[in-house]
Amino acid sequence: MKVCVIGVGYVGLVTGVCLAEIGHDVICVDNIESKIEKLNNGISPIYEPGLEKFIEKNMKSGKLNFTTNLKYGVEKGEIIFISVGTPSLSNGQADLSYVEAVAVEVGKYINDEKIIVNKSTVPIGSGDWVSMVVSESIEKNNLNKDVKFNVASNPEFLREGSAVGDTFFPDRIVIGSSSKKAIEKMLELYKPIIEQSFGWPPDVPRLLPKGQKIPVVVSDLTSAEMIKYAANSFLATKISYINEVANICEKVGADILKVAEGIGLDSRIGPKFLNAGIGWGGSCFPKDVSALAYIANEYGMTPQILNSIINVNREQRLKIVKKVQDELKIVKGKTIAVLGIAFKPDTDDTREAPSISIMNSLINLGAKIKAYDPIVKERPHTLSEKVTLSKDSYDAIKDADLLIIATEWDEFRTLDYAKIKNTMNHNIIIDGRNMFNKEKFEDLGFKYMGIGR
Ligand code: UDX
Ligand code: UDX
């Protein structure tokens, strides 16, 4: 099928590339020239493991094209994905201005029957709103007033750093629409994934056995939109919950790793997303939880659980600052090393990264900070200019009074900590992601502090 994906960010790019890989003709559109230029040279503008080889392969086969020409993409595409950003406004509401701008353009250029798919996370009821915006634009801007279209919601559940695997081997596919035709077309589009019948590179392990059917949830638009918000909010709740339990563990002397293991073995709870640490960041959880809370408030409700998980998460990152103050007493003038800037490993995304609020707070207390991240090389615009970006972990840690692990990158596991011990002023480590063995570090002569242990 011919597909147009508008908005080639973390979600749009992965969606477009994977749809090309399963055999569709995909045109990816973005309004940032430099991004499209990079992609036309086979370079991915985002760090996503395993993506670049699929970009190269499908560009070579002609299945995947990149352009800034939205008109061209809309005219060619039978199915048009909208996956532009929907960032949070200061009051928590989702900013739909980009979605609106694109919907107006789609209405202007739509030339025959299309299916318009919301991939961007949009507030509940926005699917109908997109339909209205497109219809108004056809009325106002399009020469062909009779052109037909249907709207569908197809929320994404991609985790950054594993987005390619999550696309090919999803737990489920959700399709929401009031149009039978739109639903049929979407089922046809995803057929190779639903049936797990697509070809897969022999040297890369499949995450699901060939032929295993993927569950599809077909619903109305609003329920599909709610599934996305409810899923992300539940995952964020699980993390804030285990962080609150970890904080209690610290007081009573329990080990959160054992507690998480013990409760995770209950099949009703499950072991995933029970890693206590400095909390959740990224472009989705903070935005989606705030947006769902905002929607509840719009209807006169008080979303007590959602408000609590936001508060727990905000305070969790500041607990690290408190631990630093308790350890160093005087923070002013002290040198602190921070390993990890990205909001989680295997991504270059620093949006709402806990590491950044922690570093900015410590800078405000007068600390000198040296930070290192294996992938994030450019200073995020949200990070204080006073933070020094180091070229590697050892450079960041040298002469430090204290080390903070903020992101659990694999490469931090294999550092030579016996050597590191002799380069630090004081051997204090705050393991913000509980990635290390406490006893091992204590045997090396470190004062080790984790979260909830
Ligand atoms: C986006 C939404 O923010 C998120 O809510 C949804 O769940 C998935 O899609 P993400 O891919 O991370 O997430 O967004 P972002 O990385 O900001 O990429 C959006 C892309 O759209 C950017 O490349 C931007 O240049 C592009 N864009 C934005 C357009 O092409 N046209 C516009 O008018 C606005
Ligand atoms: C999330 C959802 O998982 C995904 O389904 C949705 O489509 C987009 O949002 P993502 O934000 O990429 O994906 O990352 P995720 O792996 O979910 O982690 C989110 C945050 O929670 C990160 O900051 C991570 O460090 C934190 N986290 C995750 C924990 O603190 N503890 C955990 O056990 C798991």
Coordinates of C-alpha atoms and ligand atoms in Angstrom, one line a residue:
M1 CA 0.0 0.0 0.0
K2 CA 1.1 3.6 -0.5
V3 CA 1.7 5.3 2.8
C4 CA 2.6 8.9 3.8
V5 CA 4.1 9.6 7.2
I6 CA 4.1 13.2 8.3
G7 CA 6.5 14.0 11.1
V8 CA 9.7 12.0 11.1
G9 CA 10.6 12.1 14.7
Y10 CA 11.2 9.2 17.1
V11 CA 7.8 7.6 16.2
G12 CA 7.2 8.7 12.7
L13 CA 10.6 7.6 11.4
V14 CA 10.5 4.2 13.0
T15 CA 6.9 3.7 11.8
G16 CA 7.7 4.7 8.2
V17 CA 10.8 2.6 8.0
C18 CA 9.2 -0.5 9.4
L19 CA 6.1 -0.2 7.1
A20 CA 8.5 0.0 4.2
E21 CA 10.4 -3.1 5.5
I22 CA 7.1 -5.1 5.5
G23 CA 6.5 -4.2 1.9
H24 CA 4.7 -0.9 1.6
D25 CA 5.7 2.2 -0.4
V26 CA 6.4 4.9 2.1
I27 CA 6.9 8.6 1.7
C28 CA 8.2 10.3 5.0
V29 CA 7.6 14.0 5.2
D30 CA 9.1 16.5 7.6
N31 CA 9.3 20.3 7.6
I32 CA 12.9 20.3 8.9
E33 CA 15.1 20.4 5.7
S34 CA 18.3 19.3 7.5
K35 CA 16.5 16.2 8.9
I36 CA 15.4 15.2 5.4
E37 CA 18.8 15.9 3.9
K38 CA 20.4 13.6 6.5
L39 CA 17.9 10.8 5.8
N40 CA 18.4 11.1 2.1
N41 CA 22.1 10.5 2.8
G42 CA 21.1 7.4 4.8
I43 CA 21.9 9.0 8.1
S44 CA 19.3 8.7 10.9
P45 CA 18.7 12.0 12.8
I46 CA 17.9 10.0 15.9
Y47 CA 19.8 7.3 17.7
E48 CA 17.7 4.1 17.5
P49 CA 19.5 0.8 17.6
G50 CA 19.0 -1.2 14.4
L51 CA 17.1 1.5 12.5
E52 CA 19.8 2.7 10.1
K53 CA 20.3 -0.6 8.3
F54 CA 16.5 -0.7 7.5
I55 CA 16.6 2.9 6.3
E56 CA 19.5 2.0 3.9
K57 CA 17.9 -1.2 2.7
N58 CA 14.5 0.3 1.9
M59 CA 15.9 3.5 0.4
K60 CA 17.9 1.3 -1.9
S61 CA 14.8 -0.8 -2.9
G62 CA 12.9 2.4 -3.5
K63 CA 10.3 1.5 -0.9
L64 CA 11.3 4.4 1.4
N65 CA 11.5 8.1 0.4
F66 CA 12.1 11.3 2.4
T67 CA 10.9 14.7 1.4
T68 CA 9.8 18.1 2.7
N69 CA 7.1 18.2 0.0
L70 CA 4.0 17.5 2.0
K71 CA 1.7 18.0 -1.0
Y72 CA 3.6 15.2 -2.9
G73 CA 3.3 12.9 0.1
V74 CA -0.4 13.5 0.6
E75 CA -1.3 13.1 -3.1
K76 CA 0.7 9.8 -3.3
G77 CA -0.3 8.3 0.0
E78 CA -3.5 6.2 0.4
I79 CA -2.9 6.1 4.2
I80 CA -1.6 9.3 5.8
F81 CA 0.0 9.1 9.3
I82 CA 0.2 12.2 11.4
S83 CA 3.1 11.8 13.8
V84 CA 4.2 15.3 14.5
G85 CA 5.0 16.4 18.0
T86 CA 2.3 17.0 20.7
P87 CA 4.5 18.5 23.5
S88 CA 3.0 19.7 26.8
L89 CA 1.9 23.3 27.3
S90 CA 2.8 24.8 30.6
N91 CA -0.6 23.8 32.1
G92 CA -0.1 20.2 31.1
Q93 CA -2.4 20.4 28.1
A94 CA -1.1 18.8 24.9
D95 CA 0.0 21.3 22.3
L96 CA -2.0 20.4 19.2
S97 CA -0.8 23.3 17.0
Y98 CA 1.5 21.1 14.9
V99 CA -1.2 18.5 14.4
E100 CA -3.6 21.3 13.4
A101 CA -1.2 22.8 11.0
V102 CA -0.6 19.4 9.3
A103 CA -4.3 18.6 9.2
V104 CA -5.0 21.9 7.4
E105 CA -2.3 21.0 4.9
V106 CA -3.7 17.5 4.4
G107 CA -7.1 19.0 3.7
K108 CA -5.6 21.4 1.2
Y109 CA -3.8 18.7 -0.9
I110 CA -6.0 15.7 -0.5
N111 CA -6.8 14.5 -4.0
D112 CA -8.7 11.2 -3.6
E113 CA -10.1 9.0 -0.9
K114 CA -7.6 8.7 2.0
I115 CA -7.4 7.4 5.5
I116 CA -5.9 9.9 8.0
V117 CA -4.3 8.2 11.0
N118 CA -3.4 9.8 14.3
K119 CA -0.1 8.3 15.4
S120 CA 0.7 11.3 17.6
T121 CA -0.7 11.0 21.1
V122 CA -3.7 13.4 21.0
P123 CA -6.1 14.2 23.8
I124 CA -9.3 12.1 24.0
G125 CA -11.8 13.1 21.3
S126 CA -9.1 14.7 19.1
G127 CA -9.7 12.2 16.3
D128 CA -13.1 13.9 15.6
W129 CA -11.4 17.3 15.9
V130 CA -8.8 16.3 13.3
S131 CA -11.7 15.2 11.1
M132 CA -13.3 18.6 11.5
V133 CA -10.0 20.5 10.8
V134 CA -9.5 18.5 7.6
S135 CA -13.1 19.0 6.4
E136 CA -12.9 22.7 7.0
S137 CA -9.7 22.9 5.1
I138 CA -11.1 21.0 2.2
E139 CA -14.0 23.4 2.2
K140 CA -11.7 26.4 2.3
N141 CA -8.6 25.4 0.4
N142 CA -9.3 22.4 -1.8
L143 CA -10.5 22.7 -5.4
N144 CA -12.1 19.3 -5.1
K145 CA -14.8 19.8 -2.4
D146 CA -16.2 16.2 -2.7
V147 CA -13.0 14.4 -1.8
K148 CA -13.6 11.7 0.9
F149 CA -11.5 10.6 3.9
N150 CA -11.8 8.7 7.1
V151 CA -9.9 9.2 10.4
A152 CA -8.4 6.4 12.5
S153 CA -6.4 6.3 15.7
N154 CA -3.4 4.0 15.8
P155 CA -1.6 4.8 19.0
E156 CA 2.1 3.9 19.3
F157 CA 3.6 1.8 22.2
L158 CA 7.2 2.2 21.1
R159 CA 9.9 2.4 23.8
E160 CA 12.8 4.5 22.7
G161 CA 15.9 2.4 22.3
S162 CA 13.8 -0.7 21.4
A163 CA 11.4 1.0 19.0
V164 CA 12.3 -1.2 16.0
G165 CA 11.6 -4.4 17.9
D166 CA 8.5 -3.0 19.5
T167 CA 7.2 -2.2 16.0
F168 CA 7.9 -5.6 14.4
F169 CA 7.0 -7.6 17.5
P170 CA 4.3 -5.6 19.3
D171 CA 2.2 -6.9 22.3
R172 CA -0.8 -5.7 20.4
I173 CA -2.0 -3.3 17.7
V174 CA -4.8 -0.8 18.5
I175 CA -7.0 0.6 15.8
G176 CA -9.8 3.0 16.5
S177 CA -12.3 4.3 13.9
S178 CA -16.0 4.7 13.2
S179 CA -15.3 3.7 9.6
K180 CA -15.4 0.0 8.7
K181 CA -13.4 0.8 5.6
A182 CA -10.7 2.5 7.6
I183 CA -10.4 -0.4 9.9
E184 CA -10.2 -2.9 7.1
K185 CA -7.5 -0.9 5.4
M186 CA -5.5 -0.6 8.6
L187 CA -5.7 -4.4 9.2
E188 CA -4.5 -4.9 5.6
L189 CA -1.6 -2.5 6.2
Y190 CA -0.5 -4.3 9.4
K191 CA -1.2 -7.8 8.1
P192 CA 2.4 -8.9 7.9
I193 CA 3.0 -7.9 11.5
I194 CA -0.4 -9.2 12.8
E195 CA 0.5 -12.6 11.2
Q196 CA 4.2 -12.3 11.9
S197 CA 4.8 -13.3 8.3
F198 CA 7.3 -10.6 7.3
G199 CA 10.9 -11.6 6.3
W200 CA 13.5 -11.0 9.0
P201 CA 17.3 -10.8 8.8
P202 CA 18.6 -14.3 9.6
D203 CA 21.4 -12.9 11.7
V204 CA 19.0 -11.0 14.0
P205 CA 17.0 -13.0 16.6
R206 CA 13.2 -12.7 16.1
L207 CA 11.5 -11.5 19.3
L208 CA 8.4 -13.6 18.5
P209 CA 8.2 -16.9 16.7
K210 CA 7.3 -16.7 13.0
G211 CA 3.5 -17.0 12.5
Q212 CA 2.5 -16.1 16.1
K213 CA -0.7 -14.0 15.8
I214 CA -0.5 -10.5 17.3
P215 CA -3.7 -9.5 19.1
V216 CA -5.5 -6.5 17.5
V217 CA -7.9 -4.3 19.5
V218 CA -10.4 -2.6 17.2
S219 CA -12.4 0.1 18.9
D220 CA -14.0 3.5 18.4
L221 CA -11.7 6.5 18.1
T222 CA -12.1 7.7 21.7
S223 CA -11.3 4.3 23.3
A224 CA -8.2 3.9 21.2
E225 CA -7.0 7.3 22.2
M226 CA -7.7 6.5 25.9
I227 CA -5.8 3.2 25.6
K228 CA -2.7 5.1 24.9
Y229 CA -3.0 7.5 27.8
A230 CA -4.2 4.8 30.2
A231 CA -1.3 2.5 29.2
N232 CA 1.4 5.1 29.7
S233 CA -0.1 6.4 32.9
F234 CA -0.3 2.9 34.3
L235 CA 3.3 2.3 33.5
A236 CA 4.3 5.6 35.1
T237 CA 2.1 4.7 38.1
K238 CA 4.0 1.4 38.5
I239 CA 7.3 3.2 38.5
S240 CA 6.2 5.9 41.0
Y241 CA 4.7 3.2 43.2
I242 CA 8.0 1.2 43.4
N243 CA 9.9 4.4 44.0
E244 CA 7.6 5.3 46.9
V245 CA 8.1 1.7 48.3
A246 CA 11.9 2.2 47.8
N247 CA 11.8 5.4 49.9
I248 CA 10.0 3.5 52.7
C249 CA 12.6 0.6 52.3
E250 CA 15.4 3.1 53.0
K251 CA 13.8 4.0 56.3
V252 CA 13.1 0.5 57.5
G253 CA 16.2 -1.1 56.1
A254 CA 14.5 -3.4 53.5
D255 CA 16.1 -4.1 50.1
I256 CA 14.0 -2.8 47.2
L257 CA 15.6 -5.2 44.8
K258 CA 14.3 -8.2 46.8
V259 CA 10.9 -6.5 47.4
A260 CA 10.6 -5.9 43.6
E261 CA 11.6 -9.5 42.9
G262 CA 9.2 -10.8 45.5
I263 CA 6.1 -8.8 44.2
G264 CA 7.1 -9.1 40.5
L265 CA 6.7 -12.9 40.7
D266 CA 3.0 -12.4 41.3
S267 CA 1.6 -12.9 37.8
R268 CA -1.0 -10.2 38.5
I269 CA 1.9 -7.7 39.1
G270 CA 4.7 -8.9 36.7
P271 CA 8.4 -8.1 37.1
K272 CA 8.7 -5.3 34.5
F273 CA 8.7 -1.6 35.3
L274 CA 9.5 -2.2 39.0
N275 CA 13.1 -0.8 38.8
A276 CA 13.3 1.9 41.5
G277 CA 15.5 4.9 40.7
I278 CA 15.5 8.6 40.1
G279 CA 12.2 8.4 38.2
W280 CA 10.7 8.6 34.8
G281 CA 11.5 11.1 32.0
G282 CA 11.3 11.1 28.3
S283 CA 8.9 12.6 25.7
C284 CA 5.9 10.5 26.6
F285 CA 5.3 9.7 30.3
P286 CA 5.5 13.3 31.5
K287 CA 3.5 14.6 28.6
D288 CA 0.8 11.8 28.6
V289 CA 0.2 11.7 32.4
S290 CA -0.1 15.5 32.5
A291 CA -2.5 15.4 29.5
L292 CA -4.7 12.8 31.0
A293 CA -4.8 14.7 34.3
Y294 CA -5.7 17.8 32.4
I295 CA -8.5 16.0 30.6
A296 CA -9.9 14.8 34.0
N297 CA -9.7 18.4 35.4
E298 CA -11.5 19.7 32.3
Y299 CA -14.5 17.5 33.3
G300 CA -14.4 18.8 36.9
M301 CA -12.6 15.7 38.3
T302 CA -9.6 15.6 40.6
P303 CA -7.2 12.9 39.2
Q304 CA -5.8 12.0 42.6
I305 CA -3.6 9.1 41.5
L306 CA -2.3 10.9 38.4
N307 CA -1.5 14.0 40.5
S308 CA 0.3 11.8 43.1
I309 CA 2.5 9.9 40.6
I310 CA 3.6 13.3 39.0
N311 CA 4.5 14.6 42.5
V312 CA 6.3 11.4 43.6
N313 CA 8.2 11.5 40.3
R314 CA 9.2 15.2 40.7
E315 CA 10.4 14.6 44.3
Q316 CA 12.2 11.4 43.4
R317 CA 14.8 13.2 41.3
L318 CA 15.3 15.8 44.0
K319 CA 16.0 13.1 46.6
I320 CA 19.4 12.6 44.9
V321 CA 20.2 16.3 45.6
K322 CA 19.3 15.7 49.3
K323 CA 21.5 12.7 49.4
V324 CA 24.4 14.8 48.0
Q325 CA 23.8 17.5 50.6
D326 CA 23.7 14.8 53.4
E327 CA 27.0 13.4 52.2
L328 CA 29.0 16.5 51.3
K329 CA 27.4 18.9 53.8
I330 CA 28.8 21.8 51.9
V331 CA 28.0 21.4 48.2
K332 CA 29.4 24.8 47.1
G333 CA 32.8 24.3 45.3
K334 CA 32.6 20.6 45.4
T335 CA 33.2 18.6 42.2
I336 CA 30.5 16.1 41.2
A337 CA 30.7 13.6 38.4
V338 CA 27.5 12.5 36.6
L339 CA 27.4 9.5 34.3
G340 CA 24.4 9.5 32.0
I341 CA 22.4 12.4 30.5
A342 CA 19.8 10.7 28.2
F343 CA 16.5 10.0 30.0
K344 CA 17.3 6.2 29.7
P345 CA 19.9 4.0 28.0
D346 CA 20.0 3.3 24.2
T347 CA 18.6 6.7 23.2
D348 CA 19.9 10.2 22.6
D349 CA 16.6 11.7 23.8
T350 CA 17.1 14.1 26.8
R351 CA 13.5 15.4 27.0
E352 CA 12.5 15.6 30.7
A353 CA 15.6 13.6 31.7
P354 CA 15.9 13.3 35.5
S355 CA 19.7 13.8 35.1
I356 CA 19.2 17.3 33.8
S357 CA 17.0 18.5 36.7
I358 CA 19.5 17.0 39.2
M359 CA 22.5 18.6 37.6
N360 CA 20.7 22.0 37.3
S361 CA 19.8 21.8 41.0
L362 CA 23.3 21.0 42.1
I363 CA 24.7 23.8 39.9
N364 CA 22.4 26.2 41.8
L365 CA 23.9 24.9 45.0
G366 CA 27.4 25.9 43.8
A367 CA 28.7 22.5 42.8
K368 CA 31.1 22.0 39.9
I369 CA 29.7 19.3 37.6
K370 CA 31.4 17.1 35.0
A371 CA 29.0 14.9 33.0
Y372 CA 29.4 12.2 30.4
D373 CA 27.0 10.3 28.2
P374 CA 28.0 7.7 25.6
I375 CA 25.6 9.1 23.0
V376 CA 24.5 12.6 24.0
K377 CA 27.3 14.7 22.8
E378 CA 25.5 18.0 22.3
R379 CA 24.6 20.0 25.4
P380 CA 20.8 19.8 25.8
H381 CA 19.3 23.3 25.7
T382 CA 17.7 22.5 29.1
L383 CA 21.1 21.8 30.8
S384 CA 23.0 24.5 32.6
E385 CA 25.9 26.0 30.6
K386 CA 28.0 25.6 33.8
V387 CA 28.0 21.8 33.4
T388 CA 31.2 20.6 31.8
L389 CA 30.7 17.8 29.3
S390 CA 33.5 15.3 29.6
K391 CA 34.9 13.1 26.8
D392 CA 34.6 9.9 28.7
S393 CA 33.7 8.4 32.1
Y394 CA 37.2 8.6 33.5
D395 CA 37.6 12.2 32.6
A396 CA 34.3 13.0 34.2
I397 CA 35.1 11.1 37.4
K398 CA 38.7 12.4 37.9
D399 CA 39.1 14.6 41.0
A400 CA 35.4 14.2 41.8
D401 CA 34.2 14.4 45.4
L402 CA 31.1 12.2 44.5
L403 CA 29.9 10.2 41.6
I404 CA 26.2 10.0 40.5
I405 CA 25.0 7.3 38.1
A406 CA 21.9 8.9 36.4
T407 CA 21.4 6.6 33.4
E408 CA 22.1 2.9 33.4
W409 CA 24.2 2.7 30.2
D410 CA 25.8 -0.7 29.8
E411 CA 29.3 0.8 29.3
F412 CA 29.2 2.0 32.9
R413 CA 29.2 -1.6 34.1
T414 CA 32.6 -2.4 32.7
L415 CA 34.6 0.7 34.0
D416 CA 37.7 -0.1 36.1
Y417 CA 36.3 1.1 39.5
A418 CA 39.4 0.0 41.3
K419 CA 41.4 2.4 39.2
I420 CA 38.7 5.1 39.4
K421 CA 38.9 4.9 43.2
N422 CA 42.4 6.4 43.2
T423 CA 41.4 9.3 40.9
M424 CA 38.6 10.6 43.0
N425 CA 38.9 13.0 46.0
H426 CA 36.3 11.0 47.9
N427 CA 35.0 7.6 47.0
I428 CA 31.3 8.2 47.2
I429 CA 28.9 6.8 44.6
I430 CA 25.1 7.5 44.4
D431 CA 23.7 4.8 42.1
G432 CA 20.5 6.5 40.8
R433 CA 19.5 3.4 38.8
N434 CA 20.5 0.6 41.3
M435 CA 22.8 -0.8 38.5
F436 CA 25.6 -2.0 40.8
N437 CA 26.2 -4.6 43.5
K438 CA 26.4 -2.7 46.8
E439 CA 28.8 -5.2 48.5
K440 CA 31.2 -5.2 45.6
F441 CA 31.6 -1.4 45.7
E442 CA 31.9 -1.4 49.5
D443 CA 34.7 -4.1 49.2
L444 CA 36.4 -1.7 46.7
G445 CA 36.4 1.0 49.4
F446 CA 33.5 3.1 48.1
K447 CA 30.7 4.5 50.2
Y448 CA 27.8 3.2 48.0
M449 CA 24.3 4.6 48.1
G450 CA 21.5 3.2 46.0
I451 CA 17.8 3.9 45.9
G452 CA 15.8 1.8 48.4
R453 CA 18.7 -0.3 49.5
Ligands
UDX1 C1 5.5 12.3 18.5 C2 4.5 12.9 19.5 O1 5.2 14.0 20.2 C3 4.1 11.9 20.5 O2 3.0 12.5 21.2 C4 3.5 10.8 19.8 O3 3.2 9.7 20.7 C5 4.4 10.2 18.7 O4 4.9 11.3 17.8 P1 8.0 12.1 18.7 O5 8.2 11.3 17.4 O6 8.9 11.9 19.8 O7 6.6 11.9 19.2 O8 7.9 13.6 18.2 P2 9.2 14.5 17.7 O9 10.4 13.7 18.0 O10 9.0 15.8 18.3 O11 9.0 14.5 16.2 C6 8.0 15.2 15.6 C7 8.5 15.5 14.1 O12 7.5 16.2 13.4 C8 9.7 16.4 14.1 O13 10.7 15.8 13.3 C9 9.2 17.7 13.5 O14 10.2 18.3 12.7 C10 8.1 17.2 12.6 N1 7.1 18.2 12.4 C11 6.5 19.0 13.4 C12 6.6 18.4 11.0 O15 7.1 17.7 10.1 N2 5.7 19.3 10.8 C13 5.2 20.1 11.8 O16 4.3 21.0 11.5 C14 5.6 19.9 13.1
UDX2 C1 7.3 4.8 27.0 C2 6.4 3.6 27.0 O1 7.1 2.5 27.5 C3 6.0 3.3 25.5 O2 5.1 2.2 25.5 C4 5.3 4.5 24.9 O3 5.0 4.3 23.6 C5 6.2 5.7 25.0 O4 6.6 5.9 26.4 P1 9.8 5.4 26.6 O5 9.3 6.7 27.2 O6 10.5 5.4 25.4 O7 8.4 4.5 26.4 O8 10.7 4.7 27.7 P2 10.4 3.6 28.9 O9 11.3 2.5 28.6 O10 9.0 3.4 29.1 O11 11.0 4.4 30.2 C6 10.3 5.6 30.5 C7 11.0 6.2 31.8 O12 10.7 5.3 32.9 C8 12.5 6.3 31.6 O13 12.9 7.5 32.2 C9 13.0 5.1 32.5 O14 14.3 5.4 33.0 C10 12.0 5.0 33.5 N1 11.8 3.7 34.1 C11 11.4 2.7 33.3 C12 12.0 3.5 35.5 O15 12.4 4.4 36.2 N2 11.9 2.3 36.0 C13 11.4 1.2 35.2 O16 11.3 0.1 35.8 C14 11.2 1.4 33.9

